[in-house]
CSV table of C-alpha atoms in Angstrom, one decimal:
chain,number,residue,atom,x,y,z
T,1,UNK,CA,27.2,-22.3,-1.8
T,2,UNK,CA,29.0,-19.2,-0.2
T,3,UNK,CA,27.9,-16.0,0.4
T,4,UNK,CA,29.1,-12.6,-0.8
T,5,UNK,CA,30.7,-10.9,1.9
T,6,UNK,CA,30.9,-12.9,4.7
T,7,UNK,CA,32.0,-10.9,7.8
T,8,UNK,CA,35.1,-12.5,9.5
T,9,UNK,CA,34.6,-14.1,13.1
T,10,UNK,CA,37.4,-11.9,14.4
T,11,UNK,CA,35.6,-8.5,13.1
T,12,UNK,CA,34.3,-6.5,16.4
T,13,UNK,CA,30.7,-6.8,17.3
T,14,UNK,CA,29.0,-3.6,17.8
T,15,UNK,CA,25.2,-3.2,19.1
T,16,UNK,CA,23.4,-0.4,18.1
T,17,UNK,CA,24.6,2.5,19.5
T,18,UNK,CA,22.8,6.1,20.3
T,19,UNK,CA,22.9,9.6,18.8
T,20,UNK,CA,21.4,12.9,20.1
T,21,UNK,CA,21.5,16.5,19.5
T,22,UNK,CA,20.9,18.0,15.9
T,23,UNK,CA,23.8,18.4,15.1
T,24,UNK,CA,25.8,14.9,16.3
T,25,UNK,CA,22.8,13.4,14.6
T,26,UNK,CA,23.7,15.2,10.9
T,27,UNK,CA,27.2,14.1,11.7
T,28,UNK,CA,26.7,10.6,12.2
T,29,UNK,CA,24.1,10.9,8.9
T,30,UNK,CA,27.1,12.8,7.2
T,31,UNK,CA,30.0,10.4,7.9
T,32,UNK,CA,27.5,7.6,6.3
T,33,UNK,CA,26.4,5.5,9.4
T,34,UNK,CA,23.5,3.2,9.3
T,35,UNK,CA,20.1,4.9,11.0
T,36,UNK,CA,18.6,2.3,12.2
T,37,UNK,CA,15.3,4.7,13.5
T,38,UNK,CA,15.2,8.0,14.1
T,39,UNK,CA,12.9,10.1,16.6
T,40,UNK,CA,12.4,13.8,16.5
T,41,UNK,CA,10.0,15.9,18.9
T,42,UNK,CA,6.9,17.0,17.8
T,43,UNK,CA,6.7,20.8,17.1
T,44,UNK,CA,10.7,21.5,16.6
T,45,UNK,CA,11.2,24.6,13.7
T,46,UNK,CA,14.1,27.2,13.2
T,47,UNK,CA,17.2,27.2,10.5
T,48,UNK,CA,19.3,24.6,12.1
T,49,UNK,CA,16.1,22.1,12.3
T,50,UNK,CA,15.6,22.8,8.4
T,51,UNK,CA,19.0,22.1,7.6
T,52,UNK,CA,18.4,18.8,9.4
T,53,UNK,CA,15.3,18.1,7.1
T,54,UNK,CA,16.9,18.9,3.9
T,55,UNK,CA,20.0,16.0,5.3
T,56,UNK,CA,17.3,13.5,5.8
T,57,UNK,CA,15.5,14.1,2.9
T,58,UNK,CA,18.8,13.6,0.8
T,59,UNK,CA,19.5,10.5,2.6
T,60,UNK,CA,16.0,8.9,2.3
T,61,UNK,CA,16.0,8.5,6.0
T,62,UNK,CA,12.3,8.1,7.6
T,63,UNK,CA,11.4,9.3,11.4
T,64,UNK,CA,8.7,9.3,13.5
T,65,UNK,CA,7.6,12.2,15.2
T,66,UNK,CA,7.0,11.9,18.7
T,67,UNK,CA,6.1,13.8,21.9
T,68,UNK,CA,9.4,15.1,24.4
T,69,UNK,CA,8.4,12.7,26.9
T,70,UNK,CA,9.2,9.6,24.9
T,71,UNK,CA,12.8,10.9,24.2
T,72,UNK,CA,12.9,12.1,27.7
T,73,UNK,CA,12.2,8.1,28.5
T,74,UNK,CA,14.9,7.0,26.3
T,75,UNK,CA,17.5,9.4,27.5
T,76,UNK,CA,18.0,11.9,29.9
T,77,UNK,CA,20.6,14.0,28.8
T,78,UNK,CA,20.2,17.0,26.5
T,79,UNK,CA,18.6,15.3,23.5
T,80,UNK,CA,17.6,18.7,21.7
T,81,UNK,CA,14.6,16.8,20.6
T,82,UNK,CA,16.5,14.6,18.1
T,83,UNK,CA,17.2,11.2,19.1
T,84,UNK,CA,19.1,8.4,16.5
T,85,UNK,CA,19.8,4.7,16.8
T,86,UNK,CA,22.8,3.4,14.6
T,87,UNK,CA,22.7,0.1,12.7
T,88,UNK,CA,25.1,-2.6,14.1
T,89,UNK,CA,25.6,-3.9,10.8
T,90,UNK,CA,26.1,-2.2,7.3
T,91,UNK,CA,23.4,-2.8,5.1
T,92,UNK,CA,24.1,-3.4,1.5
T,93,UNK,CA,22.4,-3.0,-1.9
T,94,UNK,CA,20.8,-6.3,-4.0
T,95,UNK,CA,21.3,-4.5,-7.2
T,96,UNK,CA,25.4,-4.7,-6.4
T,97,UNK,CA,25.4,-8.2,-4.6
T,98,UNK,CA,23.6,-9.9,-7.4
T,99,UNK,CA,26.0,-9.4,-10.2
T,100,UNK,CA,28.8,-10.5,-8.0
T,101,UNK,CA,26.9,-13.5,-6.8
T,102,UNK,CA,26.1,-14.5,-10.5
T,103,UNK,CA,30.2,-13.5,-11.4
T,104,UNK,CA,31.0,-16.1,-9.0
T,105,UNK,CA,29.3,-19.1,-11.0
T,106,UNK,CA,26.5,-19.9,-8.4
T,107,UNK,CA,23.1,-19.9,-8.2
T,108,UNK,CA,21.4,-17.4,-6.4
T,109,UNK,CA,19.1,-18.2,-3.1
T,110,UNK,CA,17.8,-15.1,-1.4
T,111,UNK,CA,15.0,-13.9,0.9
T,112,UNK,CA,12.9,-11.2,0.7
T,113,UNK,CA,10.4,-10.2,3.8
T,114,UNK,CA,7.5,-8.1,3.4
T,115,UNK,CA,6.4,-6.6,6.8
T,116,UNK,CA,8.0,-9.1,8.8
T,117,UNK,CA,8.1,-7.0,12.0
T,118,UNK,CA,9.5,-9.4,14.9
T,119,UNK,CA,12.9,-8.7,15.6
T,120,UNK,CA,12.9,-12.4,17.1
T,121,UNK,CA,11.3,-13.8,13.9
T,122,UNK,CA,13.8,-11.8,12.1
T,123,UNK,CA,16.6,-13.5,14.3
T,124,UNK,CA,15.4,-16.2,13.8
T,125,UNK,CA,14.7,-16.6,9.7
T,126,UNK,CA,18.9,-15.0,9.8
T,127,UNK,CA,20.1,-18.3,11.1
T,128,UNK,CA,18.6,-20.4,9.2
T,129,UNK,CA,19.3,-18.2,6.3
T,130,UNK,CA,22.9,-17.8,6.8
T,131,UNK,CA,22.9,-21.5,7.7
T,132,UNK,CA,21.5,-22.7,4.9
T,133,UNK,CA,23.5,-20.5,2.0
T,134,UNK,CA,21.1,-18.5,1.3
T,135,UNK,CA,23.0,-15.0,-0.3
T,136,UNK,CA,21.1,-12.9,1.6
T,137,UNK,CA,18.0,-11.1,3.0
T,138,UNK,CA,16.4,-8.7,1.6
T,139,UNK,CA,14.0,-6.1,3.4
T,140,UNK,CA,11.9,-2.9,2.8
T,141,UNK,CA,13.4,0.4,5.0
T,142,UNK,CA,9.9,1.1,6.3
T,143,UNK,CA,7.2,-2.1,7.8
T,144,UNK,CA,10.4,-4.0,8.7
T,145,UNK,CA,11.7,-5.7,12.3
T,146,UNK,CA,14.3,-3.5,13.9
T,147,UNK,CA,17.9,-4.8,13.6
T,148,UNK,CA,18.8,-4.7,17.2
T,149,UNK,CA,20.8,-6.3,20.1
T,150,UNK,CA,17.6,-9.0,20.3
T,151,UNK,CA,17.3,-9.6,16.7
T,152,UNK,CA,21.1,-10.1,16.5
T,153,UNK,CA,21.2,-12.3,19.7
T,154,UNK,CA,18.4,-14.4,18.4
T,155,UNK,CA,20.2,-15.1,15.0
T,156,UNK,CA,22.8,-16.3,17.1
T,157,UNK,CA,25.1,-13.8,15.6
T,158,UNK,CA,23.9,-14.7,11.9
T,159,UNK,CA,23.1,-11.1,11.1
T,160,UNK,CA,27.0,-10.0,11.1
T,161,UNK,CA,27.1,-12.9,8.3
T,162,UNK,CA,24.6,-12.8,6.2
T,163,UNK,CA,24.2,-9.6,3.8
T,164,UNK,CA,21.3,-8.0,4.8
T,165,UNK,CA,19.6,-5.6,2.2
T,166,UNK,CA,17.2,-3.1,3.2
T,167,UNK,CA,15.5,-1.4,0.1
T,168,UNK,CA,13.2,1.5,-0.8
T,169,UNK,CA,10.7,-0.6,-2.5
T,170,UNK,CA,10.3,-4.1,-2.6
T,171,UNK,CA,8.4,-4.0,-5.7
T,172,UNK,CA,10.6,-2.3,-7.3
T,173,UNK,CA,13.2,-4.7,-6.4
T,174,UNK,CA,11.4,-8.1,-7.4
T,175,UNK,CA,10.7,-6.3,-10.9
T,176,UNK,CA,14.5,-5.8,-10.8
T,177,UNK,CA,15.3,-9.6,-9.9
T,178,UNK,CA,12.8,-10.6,-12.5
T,179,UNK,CA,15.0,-8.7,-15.2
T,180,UNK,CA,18.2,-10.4,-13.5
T,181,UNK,CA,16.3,-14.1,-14.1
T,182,UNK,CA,15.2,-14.2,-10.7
T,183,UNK,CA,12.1,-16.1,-10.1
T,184,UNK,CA,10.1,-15.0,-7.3
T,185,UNK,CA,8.8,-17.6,-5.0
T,186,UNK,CA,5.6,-16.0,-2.7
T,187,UNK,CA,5.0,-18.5,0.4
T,188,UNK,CA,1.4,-18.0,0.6
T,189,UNK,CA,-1.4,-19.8,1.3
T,190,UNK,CA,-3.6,-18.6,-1.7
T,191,UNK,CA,-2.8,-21.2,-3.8
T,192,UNK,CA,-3.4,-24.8,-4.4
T,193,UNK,CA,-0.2,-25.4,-5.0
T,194,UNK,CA,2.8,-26.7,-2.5
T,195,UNK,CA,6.0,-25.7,-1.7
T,196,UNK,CA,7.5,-29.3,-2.6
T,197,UNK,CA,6.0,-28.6,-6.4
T,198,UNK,CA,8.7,-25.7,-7.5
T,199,UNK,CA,11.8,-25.9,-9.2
T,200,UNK,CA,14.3,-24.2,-6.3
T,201,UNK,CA,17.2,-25.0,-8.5
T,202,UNK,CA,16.8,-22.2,-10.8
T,203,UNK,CA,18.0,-18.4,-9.5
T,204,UNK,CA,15.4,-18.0,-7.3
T,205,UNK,CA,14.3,-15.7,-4.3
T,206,UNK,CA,11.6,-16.8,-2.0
T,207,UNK,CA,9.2,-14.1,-0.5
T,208,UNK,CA,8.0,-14.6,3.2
T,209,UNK,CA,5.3,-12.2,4.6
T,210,UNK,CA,3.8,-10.7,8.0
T,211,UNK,CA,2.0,-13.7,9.9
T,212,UNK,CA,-1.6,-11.4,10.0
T,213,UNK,CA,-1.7,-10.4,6.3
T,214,UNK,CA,1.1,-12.3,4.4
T,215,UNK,CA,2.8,-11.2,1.2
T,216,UNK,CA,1.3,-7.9,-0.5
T,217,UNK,CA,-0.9,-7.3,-3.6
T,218,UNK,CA,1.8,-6.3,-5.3
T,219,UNK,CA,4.1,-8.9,-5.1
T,220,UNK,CA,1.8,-11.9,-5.7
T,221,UNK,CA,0.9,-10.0,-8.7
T,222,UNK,CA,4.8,-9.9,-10.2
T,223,UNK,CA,6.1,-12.9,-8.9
T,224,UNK,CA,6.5,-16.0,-10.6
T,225,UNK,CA,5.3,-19.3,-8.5
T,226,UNK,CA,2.8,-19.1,-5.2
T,227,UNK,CA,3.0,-22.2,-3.1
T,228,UNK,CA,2.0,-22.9,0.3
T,229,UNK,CA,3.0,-25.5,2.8
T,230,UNK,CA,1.3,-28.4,3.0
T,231,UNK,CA,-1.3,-28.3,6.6
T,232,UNK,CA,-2.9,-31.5,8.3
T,233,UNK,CA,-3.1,-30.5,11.9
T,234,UNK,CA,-6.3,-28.2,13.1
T,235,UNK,CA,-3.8,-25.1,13.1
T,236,UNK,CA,-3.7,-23.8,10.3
T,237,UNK,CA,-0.1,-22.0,9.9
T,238,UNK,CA,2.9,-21.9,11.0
T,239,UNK,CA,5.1,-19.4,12.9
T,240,UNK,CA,6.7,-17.1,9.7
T,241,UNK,CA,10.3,-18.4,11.2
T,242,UNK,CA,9.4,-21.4,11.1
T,243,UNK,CA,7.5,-21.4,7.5
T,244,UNK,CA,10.2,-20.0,5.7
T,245,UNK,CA,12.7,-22.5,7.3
T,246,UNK,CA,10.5,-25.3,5.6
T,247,UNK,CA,10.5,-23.2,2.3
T,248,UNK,CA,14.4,-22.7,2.6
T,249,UNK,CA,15.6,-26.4,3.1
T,250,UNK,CA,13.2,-27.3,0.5
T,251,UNK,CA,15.4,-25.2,-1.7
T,252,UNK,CA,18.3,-26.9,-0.2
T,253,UNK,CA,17.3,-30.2,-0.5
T,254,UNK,CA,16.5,-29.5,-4.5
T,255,UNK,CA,20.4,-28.2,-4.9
T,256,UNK,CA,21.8,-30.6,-3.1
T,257,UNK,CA,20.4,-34.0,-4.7
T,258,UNK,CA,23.0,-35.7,-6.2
């Protein structure tokens, strides 16, 4: 299995880089670079501030307000009460990577985390995603880990391979995979039945969730299989990295049998 856009080894790593000042900010929105977060100071008003608004409305781009003392932390030049963090990868979009990956003749394998905060966990599940095949991973824009110099360092430089896609709404996106013949596989451990009891060798895209409260309503609801990994020790789960590694080569193991 390949994946759609792998990134070449030679391409030049970047970590995320910082923007401040209104105006550098709208630039770096205009020119179309990846926000990774964004932090404006409480209480900020006048026309240029508005115009700033109206950009990150148009661009769907989420901040959190916050008082001048935690920009003032993060930097202490002349902020102007707008701080941004770039992306150090380019995110792309499931509903264009999916046709391509089905143009190609294979089978697609992708991963979709709900609330999956950790930027080590996310690390993490992007190595074993990238080495195992899996297209790529997709992710909601708000409830999700940070992709920064840790997460990327942790993947062991997975995350400038594998296609990342972070999405508005993840329900809206599994209805959209179901449409695309996408089952949707929730790891969860409200079921009776085990991971080693689905078909992985169908299109199939297997939903991992936040260790405290797992996969949402919302999903469980829509998707197609729940199945839970097997427990016999007194713990009674597993780290999310490690649970969707299991999940993963389970799927591997089902498409590569010979």
């Amino acid at each position: 299995m390949q994946n759609f856009q792998r990134r070449d080894r030679s391409e030049k790593r970047e970590t995320n880089q910082m923007v401040f000042g209104i105006r550098a900010v709208m630039e770096a929105i205009d020119s179309g670079k990846e926000i990774e977060s964004l932090f404006v100071q409480r209480g900020l008003s006048g026309p240029l501030f508005a115009e700033f608004k109206a950009l990150v409305k148009e661009h769907n781009i989420s901040f959190q307000q916050v008082p001048i003392e935690k920009l003032n932390r993060i930097t202490r030049k002349n902020h102007q009460g707008i701080i941004a963090v770039i992306s150090p990868i380019t995110y792309q979009d499931i509903e264009d990577l999916l046709p391509v990956i089905y143009e190609k003749g294979e089978t697609p394998l992708l991963l979709m985390l709900d609330g999956v905060t950790d930027v080590r966990n996310m690390g993490a599940i992007a190595r074993t995603a990238e080495c195992a095949g899996v297209h790529a991973i997709i992710v909601p824009k708000k409830g999700s880990a940070e992709i920064n110099p840790d997460a990327i360092k942790t993947s062991a430089g997975a995350l400038y391979k594998i296609p990342v896609c972070r999405q508005d709404s993840l329900s809206r996106v599994a209805r959209f995979l179901i449409d695309s013949g996408v089952q949707l596989v929730v790891s969860t451990e409200k079921t009776k039945e085990s991971i080693y009891d689905v078909d992985y060798t169908t299109p199939s895209c297997i939903i991992m969730g936040a260790e405290d409260v797992g996969v949402s309503d919302d999903l469980i609801r829509i998707s197609d299989k729940l199945a839970k990994i097997p427990m016999f020790g007194e713990i009674e789960s597993l780290n999310v990295s490690v649970s969707a590694a299991v999940v993963i080569y389970e799927a591997v193991r089902q498409r590569n049998i010979s």
